[in-house]
PDB file of C-alpha atoms in Angstrom:
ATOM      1  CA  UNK A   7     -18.906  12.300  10.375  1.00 44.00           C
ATOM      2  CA  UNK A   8     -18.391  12.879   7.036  1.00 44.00           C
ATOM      3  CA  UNK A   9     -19.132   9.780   4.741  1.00 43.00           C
ATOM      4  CA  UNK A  10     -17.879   9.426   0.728  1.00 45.00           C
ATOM      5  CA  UNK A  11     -20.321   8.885  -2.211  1.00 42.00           C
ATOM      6  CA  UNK A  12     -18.759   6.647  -4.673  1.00 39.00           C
ATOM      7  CA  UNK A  13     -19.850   6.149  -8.138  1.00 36.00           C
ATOM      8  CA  UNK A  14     -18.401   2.678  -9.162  1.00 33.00           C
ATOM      9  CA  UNK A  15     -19.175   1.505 -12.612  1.00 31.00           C
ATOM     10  CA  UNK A  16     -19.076  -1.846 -12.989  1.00 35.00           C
ATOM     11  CA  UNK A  17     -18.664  -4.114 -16.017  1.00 32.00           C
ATOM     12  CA  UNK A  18     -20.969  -7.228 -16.214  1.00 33.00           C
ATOM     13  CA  UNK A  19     -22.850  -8.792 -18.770  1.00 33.00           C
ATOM     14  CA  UNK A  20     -24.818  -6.640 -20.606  1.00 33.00           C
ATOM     15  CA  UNK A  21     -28.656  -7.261 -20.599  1.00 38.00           C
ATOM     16  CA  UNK A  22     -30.985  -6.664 -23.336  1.00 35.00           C
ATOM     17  CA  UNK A  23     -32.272  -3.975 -20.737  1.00 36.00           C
ATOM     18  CA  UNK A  24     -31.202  -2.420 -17.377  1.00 38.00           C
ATOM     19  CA  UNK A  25     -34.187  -1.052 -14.989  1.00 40.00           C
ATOM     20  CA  UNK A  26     -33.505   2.727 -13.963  1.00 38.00           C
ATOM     21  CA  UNK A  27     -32.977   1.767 -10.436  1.00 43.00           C
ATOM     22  CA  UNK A  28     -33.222  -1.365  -8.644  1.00 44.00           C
ATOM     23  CA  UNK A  29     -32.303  -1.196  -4.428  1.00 46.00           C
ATOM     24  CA  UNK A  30     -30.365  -4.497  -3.737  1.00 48.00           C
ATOM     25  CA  UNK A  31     -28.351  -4.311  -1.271  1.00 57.00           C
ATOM     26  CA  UNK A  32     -25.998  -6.626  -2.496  1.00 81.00           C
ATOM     27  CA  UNK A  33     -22.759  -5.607  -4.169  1.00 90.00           C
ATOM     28  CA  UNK A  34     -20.943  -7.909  -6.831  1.00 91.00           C
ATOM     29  CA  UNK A  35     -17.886  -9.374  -6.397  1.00 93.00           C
ATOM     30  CA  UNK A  36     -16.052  -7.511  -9.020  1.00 91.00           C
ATOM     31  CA  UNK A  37     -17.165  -4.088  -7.365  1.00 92.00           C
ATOM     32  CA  UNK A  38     -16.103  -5.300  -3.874  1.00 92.00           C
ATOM     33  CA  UNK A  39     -12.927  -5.980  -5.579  1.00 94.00           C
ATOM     34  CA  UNK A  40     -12.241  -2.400  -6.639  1.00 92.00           C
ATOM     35  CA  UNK A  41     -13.099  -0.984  -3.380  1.00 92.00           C
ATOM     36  CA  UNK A  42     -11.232  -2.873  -1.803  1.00 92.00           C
ATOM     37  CA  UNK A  43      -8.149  -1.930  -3.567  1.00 93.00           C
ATOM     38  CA  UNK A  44      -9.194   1.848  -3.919  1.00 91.00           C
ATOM     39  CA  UNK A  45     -10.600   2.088  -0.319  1.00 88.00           C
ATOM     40  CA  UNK A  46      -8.807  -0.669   2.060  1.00 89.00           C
ATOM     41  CA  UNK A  47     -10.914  -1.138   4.975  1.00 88.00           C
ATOM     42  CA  UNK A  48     -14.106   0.046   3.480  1.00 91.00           C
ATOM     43  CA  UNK A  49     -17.273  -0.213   4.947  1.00 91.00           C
ATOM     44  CA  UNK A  50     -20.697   0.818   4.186  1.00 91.00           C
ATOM     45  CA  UNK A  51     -21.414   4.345   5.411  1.00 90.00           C
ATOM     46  CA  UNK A  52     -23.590   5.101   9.018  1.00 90.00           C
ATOM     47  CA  UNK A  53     -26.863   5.734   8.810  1.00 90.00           C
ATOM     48  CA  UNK A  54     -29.069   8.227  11.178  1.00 92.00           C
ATOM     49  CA  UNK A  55     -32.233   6.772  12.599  1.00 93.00           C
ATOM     50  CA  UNK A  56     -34.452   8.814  10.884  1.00 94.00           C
ATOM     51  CA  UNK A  57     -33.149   7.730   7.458  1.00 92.00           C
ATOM     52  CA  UNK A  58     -33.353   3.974   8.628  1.00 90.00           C
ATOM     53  CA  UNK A  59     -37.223   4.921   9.434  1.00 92.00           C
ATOM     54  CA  UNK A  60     -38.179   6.549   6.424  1.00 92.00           C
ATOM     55  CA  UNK A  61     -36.873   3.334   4.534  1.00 90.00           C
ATOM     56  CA  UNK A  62     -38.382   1.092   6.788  1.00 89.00           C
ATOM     57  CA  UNK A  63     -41.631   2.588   6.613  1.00 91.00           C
ATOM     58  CA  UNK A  64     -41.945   4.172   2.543  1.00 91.00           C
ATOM     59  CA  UNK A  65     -39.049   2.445   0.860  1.00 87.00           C
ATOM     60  CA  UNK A  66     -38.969  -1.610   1.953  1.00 80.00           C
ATOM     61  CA  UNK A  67     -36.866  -2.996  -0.843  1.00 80.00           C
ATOM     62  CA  UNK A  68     -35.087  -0.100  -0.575  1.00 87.00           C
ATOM     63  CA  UNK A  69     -30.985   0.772   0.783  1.00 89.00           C
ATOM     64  CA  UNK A  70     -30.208   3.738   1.818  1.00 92.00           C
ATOM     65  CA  UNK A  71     -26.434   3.141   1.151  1.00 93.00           C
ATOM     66  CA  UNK A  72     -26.662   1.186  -2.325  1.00 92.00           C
ATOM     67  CA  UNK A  73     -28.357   1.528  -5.210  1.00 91.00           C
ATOM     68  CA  UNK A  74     -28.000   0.533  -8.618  1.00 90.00           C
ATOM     69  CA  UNK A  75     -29.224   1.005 -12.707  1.00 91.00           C
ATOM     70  CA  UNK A  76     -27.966   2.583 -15.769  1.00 93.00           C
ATOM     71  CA  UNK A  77     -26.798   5.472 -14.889  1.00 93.00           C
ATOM     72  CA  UNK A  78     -24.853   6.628 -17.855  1.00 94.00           C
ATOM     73  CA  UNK A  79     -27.033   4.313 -20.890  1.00 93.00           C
ATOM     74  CA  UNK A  80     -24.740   2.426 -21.827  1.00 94.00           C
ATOM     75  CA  UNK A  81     -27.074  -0.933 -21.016  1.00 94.00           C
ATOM     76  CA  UNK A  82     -24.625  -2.289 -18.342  1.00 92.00           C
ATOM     77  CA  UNK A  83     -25.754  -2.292 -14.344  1.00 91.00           C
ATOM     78  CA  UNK A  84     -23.533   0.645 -12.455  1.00 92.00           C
ATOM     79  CA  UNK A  85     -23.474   1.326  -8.704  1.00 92.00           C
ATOM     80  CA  UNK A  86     -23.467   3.454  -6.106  1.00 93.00           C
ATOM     81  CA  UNK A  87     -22.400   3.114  -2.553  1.00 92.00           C
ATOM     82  CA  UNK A  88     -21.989   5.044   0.614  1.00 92.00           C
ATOM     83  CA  UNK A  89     -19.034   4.053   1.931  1.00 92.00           C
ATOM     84  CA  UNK A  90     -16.581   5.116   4.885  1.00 89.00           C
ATOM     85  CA  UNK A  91     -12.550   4.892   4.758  1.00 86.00           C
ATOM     86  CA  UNK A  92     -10.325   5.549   7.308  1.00 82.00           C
ATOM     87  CA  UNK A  93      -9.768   8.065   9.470  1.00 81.00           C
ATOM     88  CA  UNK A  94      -9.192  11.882  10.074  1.00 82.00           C
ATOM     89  CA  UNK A  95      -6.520  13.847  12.179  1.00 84.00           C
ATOM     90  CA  UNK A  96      -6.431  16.692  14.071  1.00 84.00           C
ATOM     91  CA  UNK A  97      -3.378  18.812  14.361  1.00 88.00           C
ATOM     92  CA  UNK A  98      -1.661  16.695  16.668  1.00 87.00           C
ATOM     93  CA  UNK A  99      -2.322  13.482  14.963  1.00 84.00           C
ATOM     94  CA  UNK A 100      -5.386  11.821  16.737  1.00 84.00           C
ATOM     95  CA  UNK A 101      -8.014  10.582  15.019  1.00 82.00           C
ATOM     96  CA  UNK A 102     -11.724  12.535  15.223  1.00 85.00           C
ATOM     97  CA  UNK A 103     -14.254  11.118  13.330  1.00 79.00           C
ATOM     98  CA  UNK A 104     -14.737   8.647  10.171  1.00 77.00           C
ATOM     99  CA  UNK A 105     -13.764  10.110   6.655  1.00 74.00           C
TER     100      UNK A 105
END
């Protein structure tokens, strides 16, 4: 199955200063919002059991399908989320798998 990595940059109050990375596993409203008009139907991407282990066991606070920090220094909080959307066909029109 083959799962999209999107880089969504969102806009909030700026902070004096943004950590590099922080692992919450909770998106903000205003980023749901734009996925949810770019991607209807979105959900968060599948994840193998091995993955799921290894942040179980190394990374607690971790998500393996969100993370956030500066990632372009501007000093504002940007995500990005592993995310699945819709479907895709085989010649004769059935669906075969997540895209």
């Amino acid at each position: 199955m083959r799962l999209i990595i999107v880089l969504l940059l969102c806009v909030l109050l700026a902070p004096d200063h943004v950590p590099a990375q922080s692992n919450s596993t909770q998106l903000p409203a205003s980023a749901r919002i734009l996925l949810n008009r770019r991607f209807p139907g979105w959900t968060y991407g599948d994840i193998t059991a091995e993955v799921l282990q290894f942040f179980n066991q190394s990374l607690q606070d971790a998500s393996p399908v969100l993370i956030s920090g500066d990632f372009d220094g501007d000093r504002r909080r940007d995500y990005a989320a592993l995310i699945k959307q819709g479907k895709e066909f085989n010649y004769l029109g059935e669906p075969i798998r997540d895209r």
